[in-house]
mmCIF file with all atom_site columns, N, CA and C in Angstrom:
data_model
loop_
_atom_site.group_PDB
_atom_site.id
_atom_site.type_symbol
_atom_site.label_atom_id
_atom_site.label_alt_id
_atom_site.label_comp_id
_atom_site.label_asym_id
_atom_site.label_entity_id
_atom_site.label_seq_id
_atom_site.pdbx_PDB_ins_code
_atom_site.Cartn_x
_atom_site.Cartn_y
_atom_site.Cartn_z
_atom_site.occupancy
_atom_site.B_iso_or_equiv
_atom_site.pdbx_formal_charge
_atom_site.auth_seq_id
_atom_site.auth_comp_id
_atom_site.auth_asym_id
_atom_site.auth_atom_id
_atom_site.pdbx_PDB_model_num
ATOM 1   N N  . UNK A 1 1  ? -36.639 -155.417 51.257 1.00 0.00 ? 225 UNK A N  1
ATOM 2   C CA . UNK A 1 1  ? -35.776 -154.422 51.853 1.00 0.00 ? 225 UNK A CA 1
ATOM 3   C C  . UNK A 1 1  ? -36.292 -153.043 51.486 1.00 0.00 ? 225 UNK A C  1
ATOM 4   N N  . UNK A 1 2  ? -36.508 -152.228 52.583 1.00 0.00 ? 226 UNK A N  1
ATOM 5   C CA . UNK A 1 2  ? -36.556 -151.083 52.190 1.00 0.00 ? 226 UNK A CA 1
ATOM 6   C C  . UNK A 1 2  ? -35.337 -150.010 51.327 1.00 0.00 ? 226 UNK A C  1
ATOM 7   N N  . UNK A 1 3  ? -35.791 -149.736 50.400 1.00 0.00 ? 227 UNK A N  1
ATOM 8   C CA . UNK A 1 3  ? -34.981 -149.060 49.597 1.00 0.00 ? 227 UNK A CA 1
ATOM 9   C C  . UNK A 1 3  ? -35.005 -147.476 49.014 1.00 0.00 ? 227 UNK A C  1
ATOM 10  N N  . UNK A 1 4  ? -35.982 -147.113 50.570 1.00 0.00 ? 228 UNK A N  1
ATOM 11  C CA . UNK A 1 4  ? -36.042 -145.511 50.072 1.00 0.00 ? 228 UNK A CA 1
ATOM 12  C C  . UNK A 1 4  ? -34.585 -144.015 50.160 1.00 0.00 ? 228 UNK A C  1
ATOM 13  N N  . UNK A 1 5  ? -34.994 -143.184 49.898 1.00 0.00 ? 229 UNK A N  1
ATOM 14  C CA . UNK A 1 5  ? -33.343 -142.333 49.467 1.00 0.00 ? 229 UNK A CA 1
ATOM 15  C C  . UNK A 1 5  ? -33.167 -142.619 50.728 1.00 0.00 ? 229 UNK A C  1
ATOM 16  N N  . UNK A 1 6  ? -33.577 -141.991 52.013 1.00 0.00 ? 230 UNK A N  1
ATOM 17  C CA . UNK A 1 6  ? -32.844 -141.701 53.074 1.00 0.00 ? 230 UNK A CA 1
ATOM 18  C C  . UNK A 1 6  ? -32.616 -143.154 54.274 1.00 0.00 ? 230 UNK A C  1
ATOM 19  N N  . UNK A 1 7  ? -33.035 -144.080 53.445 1.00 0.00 ? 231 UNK A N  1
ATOM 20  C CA . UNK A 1 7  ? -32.305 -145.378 54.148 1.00 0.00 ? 231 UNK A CA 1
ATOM 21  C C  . UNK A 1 7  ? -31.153 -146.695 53.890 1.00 0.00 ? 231 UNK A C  1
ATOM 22  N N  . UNK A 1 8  ? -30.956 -146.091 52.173 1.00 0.00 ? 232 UNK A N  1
ATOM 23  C CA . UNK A 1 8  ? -30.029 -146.700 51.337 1.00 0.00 ? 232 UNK A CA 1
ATOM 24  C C  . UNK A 1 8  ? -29.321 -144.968 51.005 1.00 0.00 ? 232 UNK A C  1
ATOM 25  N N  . UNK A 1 9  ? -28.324 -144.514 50.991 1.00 0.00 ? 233 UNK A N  1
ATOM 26  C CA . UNK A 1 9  ? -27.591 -145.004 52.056 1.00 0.00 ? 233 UNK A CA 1
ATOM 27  C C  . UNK A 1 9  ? -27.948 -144.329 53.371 1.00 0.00 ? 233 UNK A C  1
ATOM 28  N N  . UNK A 1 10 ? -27.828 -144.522 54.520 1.00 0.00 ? 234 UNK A N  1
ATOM 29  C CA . UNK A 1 10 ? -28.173 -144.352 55.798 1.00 0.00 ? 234 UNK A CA 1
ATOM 30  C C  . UNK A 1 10 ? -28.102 -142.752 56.017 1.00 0.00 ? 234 UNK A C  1
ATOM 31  N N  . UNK A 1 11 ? -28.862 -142.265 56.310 1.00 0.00 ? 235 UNK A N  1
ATOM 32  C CA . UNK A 1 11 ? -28.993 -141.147 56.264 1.00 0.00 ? 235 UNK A CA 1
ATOM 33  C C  . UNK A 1 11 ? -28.007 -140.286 57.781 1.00 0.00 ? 235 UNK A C  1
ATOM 34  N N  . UNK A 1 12 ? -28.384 -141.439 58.915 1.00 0.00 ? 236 UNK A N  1
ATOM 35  C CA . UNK A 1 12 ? -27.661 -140.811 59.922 1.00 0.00 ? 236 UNK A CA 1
ATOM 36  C C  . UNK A 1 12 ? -25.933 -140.864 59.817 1.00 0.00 ? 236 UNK A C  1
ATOM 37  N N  . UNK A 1 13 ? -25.524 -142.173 58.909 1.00 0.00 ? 237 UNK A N  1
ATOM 38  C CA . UNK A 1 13 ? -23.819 -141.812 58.879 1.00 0.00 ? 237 UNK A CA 1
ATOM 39  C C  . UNK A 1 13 ? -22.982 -140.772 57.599 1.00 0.00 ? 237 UNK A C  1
ATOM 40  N N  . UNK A 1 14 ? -24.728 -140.489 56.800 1.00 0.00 ? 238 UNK A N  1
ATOM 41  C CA . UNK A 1 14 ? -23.865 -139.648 56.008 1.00 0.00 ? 238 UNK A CA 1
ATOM 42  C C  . UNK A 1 14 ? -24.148 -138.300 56.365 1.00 0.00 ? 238 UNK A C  1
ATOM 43  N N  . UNK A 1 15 ? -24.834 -137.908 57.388 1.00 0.00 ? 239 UNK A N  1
ATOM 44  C CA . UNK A 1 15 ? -24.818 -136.742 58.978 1.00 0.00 ? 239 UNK A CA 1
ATOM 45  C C  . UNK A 1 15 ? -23.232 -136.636 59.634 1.00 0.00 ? 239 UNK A C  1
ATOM 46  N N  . UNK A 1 16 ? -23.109 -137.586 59.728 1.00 0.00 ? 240 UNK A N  1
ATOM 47  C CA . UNK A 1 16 ? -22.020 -138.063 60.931 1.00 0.00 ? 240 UNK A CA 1
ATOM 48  C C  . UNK A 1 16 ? -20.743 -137.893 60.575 1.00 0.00 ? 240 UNK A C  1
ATOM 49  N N  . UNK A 1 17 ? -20.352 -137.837 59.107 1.00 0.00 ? 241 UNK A N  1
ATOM 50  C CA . UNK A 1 17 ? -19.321 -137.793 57.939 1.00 0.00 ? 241 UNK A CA 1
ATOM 51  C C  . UNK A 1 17 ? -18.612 -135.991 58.593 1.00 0.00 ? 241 UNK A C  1
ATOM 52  N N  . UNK A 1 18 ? -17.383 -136.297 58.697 1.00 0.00 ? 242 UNK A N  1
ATOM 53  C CA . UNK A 1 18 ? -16.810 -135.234 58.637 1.00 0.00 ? 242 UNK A CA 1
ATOM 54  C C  . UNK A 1 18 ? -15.628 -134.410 57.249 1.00 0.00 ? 242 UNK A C  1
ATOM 55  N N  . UNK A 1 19 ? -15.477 -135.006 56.487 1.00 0.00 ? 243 UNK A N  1
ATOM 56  C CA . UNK A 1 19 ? -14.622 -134.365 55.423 1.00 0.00 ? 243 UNK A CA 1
ATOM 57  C C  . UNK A 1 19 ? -15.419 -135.713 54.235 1.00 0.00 ? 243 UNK A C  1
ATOM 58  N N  . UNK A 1 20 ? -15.039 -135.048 52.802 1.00 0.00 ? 244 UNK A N  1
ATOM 59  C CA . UNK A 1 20 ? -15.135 -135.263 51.781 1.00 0.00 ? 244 UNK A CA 1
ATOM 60  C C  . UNK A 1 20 ? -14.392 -137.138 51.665 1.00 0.00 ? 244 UNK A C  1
ATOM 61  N N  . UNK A 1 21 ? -13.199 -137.087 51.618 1.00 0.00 ? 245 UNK A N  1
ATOM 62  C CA . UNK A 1 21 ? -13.319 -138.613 51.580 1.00 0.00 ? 245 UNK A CA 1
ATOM 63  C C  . UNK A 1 21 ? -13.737 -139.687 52.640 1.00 0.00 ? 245 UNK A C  1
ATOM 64  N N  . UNK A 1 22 ? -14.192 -139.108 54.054 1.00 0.00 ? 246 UNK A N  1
ATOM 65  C CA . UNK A 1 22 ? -14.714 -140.029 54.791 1.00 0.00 ? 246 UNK A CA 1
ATOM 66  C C  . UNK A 1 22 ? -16.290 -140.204 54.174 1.00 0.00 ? 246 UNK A C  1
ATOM 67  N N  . UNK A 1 23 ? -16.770 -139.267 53.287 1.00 0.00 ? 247 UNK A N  1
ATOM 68  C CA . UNK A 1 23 ? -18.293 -138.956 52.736 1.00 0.00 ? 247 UNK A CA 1
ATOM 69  C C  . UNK A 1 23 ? -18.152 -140.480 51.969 1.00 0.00 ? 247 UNK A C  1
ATOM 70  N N  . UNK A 1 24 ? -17.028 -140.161 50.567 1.00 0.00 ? 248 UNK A N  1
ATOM 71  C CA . UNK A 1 24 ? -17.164 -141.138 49.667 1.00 0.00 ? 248 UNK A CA 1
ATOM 72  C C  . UNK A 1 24 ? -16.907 -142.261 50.516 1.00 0.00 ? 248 UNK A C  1
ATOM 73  N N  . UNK A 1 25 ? -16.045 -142.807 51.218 1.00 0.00 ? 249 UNK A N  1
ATOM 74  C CA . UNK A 1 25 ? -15.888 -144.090 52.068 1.00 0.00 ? 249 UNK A CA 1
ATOM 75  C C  . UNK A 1 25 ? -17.420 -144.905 52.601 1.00 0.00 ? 249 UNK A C  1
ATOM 76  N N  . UNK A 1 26 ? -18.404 -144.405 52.997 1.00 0.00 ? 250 UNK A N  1
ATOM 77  C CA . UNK A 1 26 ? -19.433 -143.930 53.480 1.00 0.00 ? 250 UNK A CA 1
ATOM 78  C C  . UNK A 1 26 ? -20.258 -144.584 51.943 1.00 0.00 ? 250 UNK A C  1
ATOM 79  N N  . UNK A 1 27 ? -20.506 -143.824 51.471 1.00 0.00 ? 251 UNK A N  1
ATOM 80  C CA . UNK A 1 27 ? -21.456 -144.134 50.238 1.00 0.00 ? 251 UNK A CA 1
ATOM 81  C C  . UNK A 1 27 ? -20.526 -145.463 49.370 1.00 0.00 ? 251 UNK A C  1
ATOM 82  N N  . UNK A 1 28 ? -19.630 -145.433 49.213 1.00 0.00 ? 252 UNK A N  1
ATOM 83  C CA . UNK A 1 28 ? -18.963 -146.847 48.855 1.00 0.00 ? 252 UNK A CA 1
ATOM 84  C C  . UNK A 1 28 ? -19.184 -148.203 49.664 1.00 0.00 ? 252 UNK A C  1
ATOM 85  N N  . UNK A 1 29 ? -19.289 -147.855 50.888 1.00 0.00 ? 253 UNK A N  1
ATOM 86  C CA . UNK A 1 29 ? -19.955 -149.123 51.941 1.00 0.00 ? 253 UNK A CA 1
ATOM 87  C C  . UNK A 1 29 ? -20.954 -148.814 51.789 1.00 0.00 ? 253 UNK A C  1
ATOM 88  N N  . UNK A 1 30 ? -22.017 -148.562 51.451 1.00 0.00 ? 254 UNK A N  1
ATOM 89  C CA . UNK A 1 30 ? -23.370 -148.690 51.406 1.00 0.00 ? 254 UNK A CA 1
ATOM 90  C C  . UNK A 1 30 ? -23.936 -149.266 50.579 1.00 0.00 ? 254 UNK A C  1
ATOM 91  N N  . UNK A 1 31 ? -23.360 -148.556 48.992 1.00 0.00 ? 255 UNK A N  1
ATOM 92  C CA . UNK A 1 31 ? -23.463 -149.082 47.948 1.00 0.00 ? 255 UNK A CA 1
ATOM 93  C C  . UNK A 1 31 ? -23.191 -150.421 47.862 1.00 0.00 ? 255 UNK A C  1
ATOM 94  N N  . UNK A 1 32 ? -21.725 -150.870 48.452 1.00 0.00 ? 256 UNK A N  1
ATOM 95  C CA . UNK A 1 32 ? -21.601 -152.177 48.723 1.00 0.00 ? 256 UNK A CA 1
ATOM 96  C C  . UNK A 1 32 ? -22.425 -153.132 49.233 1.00 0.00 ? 256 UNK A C  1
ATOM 97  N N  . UNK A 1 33 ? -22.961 -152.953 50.222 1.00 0.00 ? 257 UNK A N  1
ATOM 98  C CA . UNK A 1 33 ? -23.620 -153.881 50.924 1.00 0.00 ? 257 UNK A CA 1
ATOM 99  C C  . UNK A 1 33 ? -24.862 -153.915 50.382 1.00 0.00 ? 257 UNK A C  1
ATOM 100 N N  . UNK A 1 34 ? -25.655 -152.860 49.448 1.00 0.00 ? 258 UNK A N  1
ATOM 101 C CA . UNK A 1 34 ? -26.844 -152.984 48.821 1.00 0.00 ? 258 UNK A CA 1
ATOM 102 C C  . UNK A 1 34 ? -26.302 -154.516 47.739 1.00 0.00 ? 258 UNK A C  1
ATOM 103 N N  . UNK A 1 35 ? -24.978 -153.857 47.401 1.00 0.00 ? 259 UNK A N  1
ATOM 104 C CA . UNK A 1 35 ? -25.121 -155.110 45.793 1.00 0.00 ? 259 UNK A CA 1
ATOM 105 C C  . UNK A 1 35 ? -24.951 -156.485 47.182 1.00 0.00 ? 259 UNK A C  1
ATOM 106 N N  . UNK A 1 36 ? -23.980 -156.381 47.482 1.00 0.00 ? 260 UNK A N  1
ATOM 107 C CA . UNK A 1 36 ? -24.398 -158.104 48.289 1.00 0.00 ? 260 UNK A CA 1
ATOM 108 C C  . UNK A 1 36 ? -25.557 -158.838 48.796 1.00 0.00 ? 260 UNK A C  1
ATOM 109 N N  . UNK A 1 37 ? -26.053 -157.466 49.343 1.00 0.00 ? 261 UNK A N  1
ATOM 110 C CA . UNK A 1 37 ? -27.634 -158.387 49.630 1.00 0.00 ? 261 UNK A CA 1
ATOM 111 C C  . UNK A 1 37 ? -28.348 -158.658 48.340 1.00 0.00 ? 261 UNK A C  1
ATOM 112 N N  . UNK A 1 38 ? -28.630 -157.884 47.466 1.00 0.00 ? 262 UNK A N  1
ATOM 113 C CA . UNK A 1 38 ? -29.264 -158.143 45.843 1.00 0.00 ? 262 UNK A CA 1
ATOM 114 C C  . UNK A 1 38 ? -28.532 -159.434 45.417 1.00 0.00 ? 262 UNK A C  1
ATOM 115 N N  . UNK A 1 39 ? -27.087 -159.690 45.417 1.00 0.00 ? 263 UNK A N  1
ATOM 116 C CA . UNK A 1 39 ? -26.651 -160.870 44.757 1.00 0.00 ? 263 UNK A CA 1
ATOM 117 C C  . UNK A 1 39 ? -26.865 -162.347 45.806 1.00 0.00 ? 263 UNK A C  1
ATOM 118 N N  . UNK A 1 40 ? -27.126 -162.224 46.583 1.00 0.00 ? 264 UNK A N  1
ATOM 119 C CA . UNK A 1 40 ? -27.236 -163.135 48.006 1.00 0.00 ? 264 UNK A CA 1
ATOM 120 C C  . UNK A 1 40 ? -28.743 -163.414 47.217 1.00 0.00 ? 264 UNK A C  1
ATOM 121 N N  . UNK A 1 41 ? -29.624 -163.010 47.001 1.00 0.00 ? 265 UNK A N  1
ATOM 122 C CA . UNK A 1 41 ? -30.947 -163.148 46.727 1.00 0.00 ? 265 UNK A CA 1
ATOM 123 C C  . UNK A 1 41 ? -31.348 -164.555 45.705 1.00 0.00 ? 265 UNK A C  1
ATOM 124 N N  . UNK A 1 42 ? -32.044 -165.613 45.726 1.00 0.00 ? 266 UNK A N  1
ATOM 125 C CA . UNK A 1 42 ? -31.865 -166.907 45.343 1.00 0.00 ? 266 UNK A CA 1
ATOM 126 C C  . UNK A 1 42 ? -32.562 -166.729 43.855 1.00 0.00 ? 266 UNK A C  1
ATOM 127 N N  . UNK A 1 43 ? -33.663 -165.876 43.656 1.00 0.00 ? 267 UNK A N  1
ATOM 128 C CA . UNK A 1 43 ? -34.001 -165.677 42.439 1.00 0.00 ? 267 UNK A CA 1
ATOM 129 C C  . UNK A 1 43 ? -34.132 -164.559 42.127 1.00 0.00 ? 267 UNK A C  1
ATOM 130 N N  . UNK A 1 44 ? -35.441 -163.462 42.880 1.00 0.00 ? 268 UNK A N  1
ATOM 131 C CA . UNK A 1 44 ? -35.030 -161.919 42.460 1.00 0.00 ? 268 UNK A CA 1
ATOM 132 C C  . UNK A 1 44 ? -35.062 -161.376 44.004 1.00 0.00 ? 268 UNK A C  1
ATOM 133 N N  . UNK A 1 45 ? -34.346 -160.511 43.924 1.00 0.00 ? 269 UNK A N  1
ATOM 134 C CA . UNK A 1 45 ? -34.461 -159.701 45.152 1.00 0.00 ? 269 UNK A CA 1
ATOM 135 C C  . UNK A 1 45 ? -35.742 -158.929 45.396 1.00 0.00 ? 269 UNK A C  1
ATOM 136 N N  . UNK A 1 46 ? -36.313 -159.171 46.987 1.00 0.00 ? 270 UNK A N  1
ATOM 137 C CA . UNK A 1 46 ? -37.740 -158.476 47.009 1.00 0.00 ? 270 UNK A CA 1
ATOM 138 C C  . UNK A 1 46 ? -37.126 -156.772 46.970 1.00 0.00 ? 270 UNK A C  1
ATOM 139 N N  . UNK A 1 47 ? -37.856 -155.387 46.022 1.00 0.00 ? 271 UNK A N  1
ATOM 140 C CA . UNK A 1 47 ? -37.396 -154.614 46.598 1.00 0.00 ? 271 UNK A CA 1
ATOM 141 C C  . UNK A 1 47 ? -37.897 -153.613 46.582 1.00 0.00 ? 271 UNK A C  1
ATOM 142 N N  . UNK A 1 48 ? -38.244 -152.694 47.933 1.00 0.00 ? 272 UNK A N  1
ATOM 143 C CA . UNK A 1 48 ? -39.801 -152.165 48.428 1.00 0.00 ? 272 UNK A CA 1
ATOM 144 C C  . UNK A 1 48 ? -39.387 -150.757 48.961 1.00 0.00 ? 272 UNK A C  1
ATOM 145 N N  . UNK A 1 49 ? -40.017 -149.766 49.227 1.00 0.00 ? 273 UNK A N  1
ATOM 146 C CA . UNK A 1 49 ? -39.486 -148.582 49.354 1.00 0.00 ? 273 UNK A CA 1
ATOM 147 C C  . UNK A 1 49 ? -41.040 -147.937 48.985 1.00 0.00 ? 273 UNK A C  1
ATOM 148 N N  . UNK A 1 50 ? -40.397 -146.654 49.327 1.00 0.00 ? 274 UNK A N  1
ATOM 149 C CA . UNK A 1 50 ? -41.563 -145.173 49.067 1.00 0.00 ? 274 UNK A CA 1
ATOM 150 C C  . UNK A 1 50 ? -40.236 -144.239 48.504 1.00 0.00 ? 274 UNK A C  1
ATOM 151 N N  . UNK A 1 51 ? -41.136 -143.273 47.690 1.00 0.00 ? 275 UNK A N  1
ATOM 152 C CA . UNK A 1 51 ? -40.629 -142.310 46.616 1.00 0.00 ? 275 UNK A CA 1
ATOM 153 C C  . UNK A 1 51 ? -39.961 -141.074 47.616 1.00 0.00 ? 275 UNK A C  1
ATOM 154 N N  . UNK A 1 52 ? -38.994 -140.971 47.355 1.00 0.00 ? 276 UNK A N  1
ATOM 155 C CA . UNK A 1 52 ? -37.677 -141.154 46.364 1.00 0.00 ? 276 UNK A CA 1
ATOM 156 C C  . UNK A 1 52 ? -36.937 -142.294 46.454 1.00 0.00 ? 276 UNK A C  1
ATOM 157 N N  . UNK A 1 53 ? -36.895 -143.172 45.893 1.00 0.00 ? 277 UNK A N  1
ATOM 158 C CA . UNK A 1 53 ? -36.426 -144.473 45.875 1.00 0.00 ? 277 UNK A CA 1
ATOM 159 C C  . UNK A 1 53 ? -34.767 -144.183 46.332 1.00 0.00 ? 277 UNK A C  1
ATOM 160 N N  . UNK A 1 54 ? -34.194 -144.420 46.390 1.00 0.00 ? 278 UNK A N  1
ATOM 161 C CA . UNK A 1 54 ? -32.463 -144.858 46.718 1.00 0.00 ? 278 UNK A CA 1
ATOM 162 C C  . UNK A 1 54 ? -31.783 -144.392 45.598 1.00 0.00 ? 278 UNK A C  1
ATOM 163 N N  . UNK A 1 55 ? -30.687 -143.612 45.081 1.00 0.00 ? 279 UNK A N  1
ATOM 164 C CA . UNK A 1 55 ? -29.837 -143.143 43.813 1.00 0.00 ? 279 UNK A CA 1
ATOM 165 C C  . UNK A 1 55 ? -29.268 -144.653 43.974 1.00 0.00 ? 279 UNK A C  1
ATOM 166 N N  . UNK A 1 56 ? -29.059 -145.494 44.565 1.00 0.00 ? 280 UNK A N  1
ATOM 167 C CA . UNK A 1 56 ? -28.184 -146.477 44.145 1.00 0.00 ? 280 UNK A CA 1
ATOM 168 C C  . UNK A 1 56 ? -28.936 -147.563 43.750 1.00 0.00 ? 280 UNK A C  1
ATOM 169 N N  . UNK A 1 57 ? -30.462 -147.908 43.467 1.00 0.00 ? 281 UNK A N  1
ATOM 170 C CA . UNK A 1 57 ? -31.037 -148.484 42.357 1.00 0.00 ? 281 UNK A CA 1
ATOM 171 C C  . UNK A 1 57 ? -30.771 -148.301 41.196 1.00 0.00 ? 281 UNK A C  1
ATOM 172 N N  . UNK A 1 58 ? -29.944 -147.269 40.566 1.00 0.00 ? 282 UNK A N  1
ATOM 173 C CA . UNK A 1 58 ? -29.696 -146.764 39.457 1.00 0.00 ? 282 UNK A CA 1
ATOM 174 C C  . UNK A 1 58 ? -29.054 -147.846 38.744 1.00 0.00 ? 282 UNK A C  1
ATOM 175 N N  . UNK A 1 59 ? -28.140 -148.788 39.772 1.00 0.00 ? 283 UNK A N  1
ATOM 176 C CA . UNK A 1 59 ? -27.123 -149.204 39.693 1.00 0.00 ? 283 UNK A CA 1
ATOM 177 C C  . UNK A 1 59 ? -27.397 -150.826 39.215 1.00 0.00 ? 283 UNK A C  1
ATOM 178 N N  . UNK A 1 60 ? -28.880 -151.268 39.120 1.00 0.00 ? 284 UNK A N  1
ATOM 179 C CA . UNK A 1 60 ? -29.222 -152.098 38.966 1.00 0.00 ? 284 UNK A CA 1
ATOM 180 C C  . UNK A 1 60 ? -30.377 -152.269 37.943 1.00 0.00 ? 284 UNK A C  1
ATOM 181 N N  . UNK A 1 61 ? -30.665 -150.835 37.064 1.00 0.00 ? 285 UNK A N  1
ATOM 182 C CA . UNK A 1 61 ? -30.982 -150.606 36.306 1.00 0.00 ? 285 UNK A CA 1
ATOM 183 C C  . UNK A 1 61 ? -30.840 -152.597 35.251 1.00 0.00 ? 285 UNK A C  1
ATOM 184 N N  . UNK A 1 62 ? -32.246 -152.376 34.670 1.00 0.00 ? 286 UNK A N  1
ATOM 185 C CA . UNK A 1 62 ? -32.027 -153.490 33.060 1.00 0.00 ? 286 UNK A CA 1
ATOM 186 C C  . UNK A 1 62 ? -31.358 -152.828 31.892 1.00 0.00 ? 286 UNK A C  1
ATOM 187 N N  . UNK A 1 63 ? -30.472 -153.384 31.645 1.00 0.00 ? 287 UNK A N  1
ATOM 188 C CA . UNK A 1 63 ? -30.100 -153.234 30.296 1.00 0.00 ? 287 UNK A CA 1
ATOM 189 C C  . UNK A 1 63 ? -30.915 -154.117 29.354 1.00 0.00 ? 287 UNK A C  1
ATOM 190 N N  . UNK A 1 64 ? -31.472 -153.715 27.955 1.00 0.00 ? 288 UNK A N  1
ATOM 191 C CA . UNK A 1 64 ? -31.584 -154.497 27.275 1.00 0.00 ? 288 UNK A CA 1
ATOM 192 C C  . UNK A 1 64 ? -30.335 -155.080 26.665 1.00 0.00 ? 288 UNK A C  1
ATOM 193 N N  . UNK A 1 65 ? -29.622 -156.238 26.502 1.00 0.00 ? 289 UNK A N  1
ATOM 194 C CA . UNK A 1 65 ? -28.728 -156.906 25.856 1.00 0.00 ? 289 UNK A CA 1
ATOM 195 C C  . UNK A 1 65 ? -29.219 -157.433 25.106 1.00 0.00 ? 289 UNK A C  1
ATOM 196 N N  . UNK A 1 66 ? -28.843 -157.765 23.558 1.00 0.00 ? 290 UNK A N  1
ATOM 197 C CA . UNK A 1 66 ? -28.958 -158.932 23.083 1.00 0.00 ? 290 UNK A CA 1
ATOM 198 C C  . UNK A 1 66 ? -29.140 -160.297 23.438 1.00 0.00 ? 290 UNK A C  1
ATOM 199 N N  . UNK A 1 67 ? -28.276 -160.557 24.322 1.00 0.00 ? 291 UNK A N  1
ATOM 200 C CA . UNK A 1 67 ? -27.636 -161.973 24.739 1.00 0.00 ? 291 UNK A CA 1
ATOM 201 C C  . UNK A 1 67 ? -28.697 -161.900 25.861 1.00 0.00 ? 291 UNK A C  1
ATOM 202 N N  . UNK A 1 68 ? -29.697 -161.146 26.874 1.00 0.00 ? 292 UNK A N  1
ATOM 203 C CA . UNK A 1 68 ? -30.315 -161.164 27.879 1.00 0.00 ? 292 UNK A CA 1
ATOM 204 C C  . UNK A 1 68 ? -31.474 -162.043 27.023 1.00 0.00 ? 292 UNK A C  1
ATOM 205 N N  . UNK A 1 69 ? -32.065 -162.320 26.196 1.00 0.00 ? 293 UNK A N  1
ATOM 206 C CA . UNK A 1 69 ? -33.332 -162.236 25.436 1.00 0.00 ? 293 UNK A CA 1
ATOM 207 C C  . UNK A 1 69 ? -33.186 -163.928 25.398 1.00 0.00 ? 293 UNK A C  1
#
């Protein structure tokens, strides 16, 4: 999946956005549907892009855990 800034989230509906909470509504469905497709994924999610990557990779960041190891 491509995962660059201006296609995660969609660049043309957050154009299209007319006031402040239709914005956040907007980036909350996007965000959404990024994590479903990532969790839908059977082992790792393929995930491909050009720089500036997506702010909502952030979101999938590794933690090191203890318990991950």
């Amino acid at each position: 999946m491509a995962c660059d800034d201006e296609v995660i989230p969609l660049q043309d509906r957050i154009e299209a956005v007319g006031d402040d909470a239709d914005l956040q509504e907007v980036y909350d469905t996007e965000r959404h549907l990024l994590y479903v497709a990532c969790t839908r994924a059977r082992d790792h999610p393929p995930v491909t892009g050009m720089s500036p990557a997506s702010e909502f990779l952030d979101d999938f960041a590794v933690v090191d855990h203890p318990r991950a190891r």
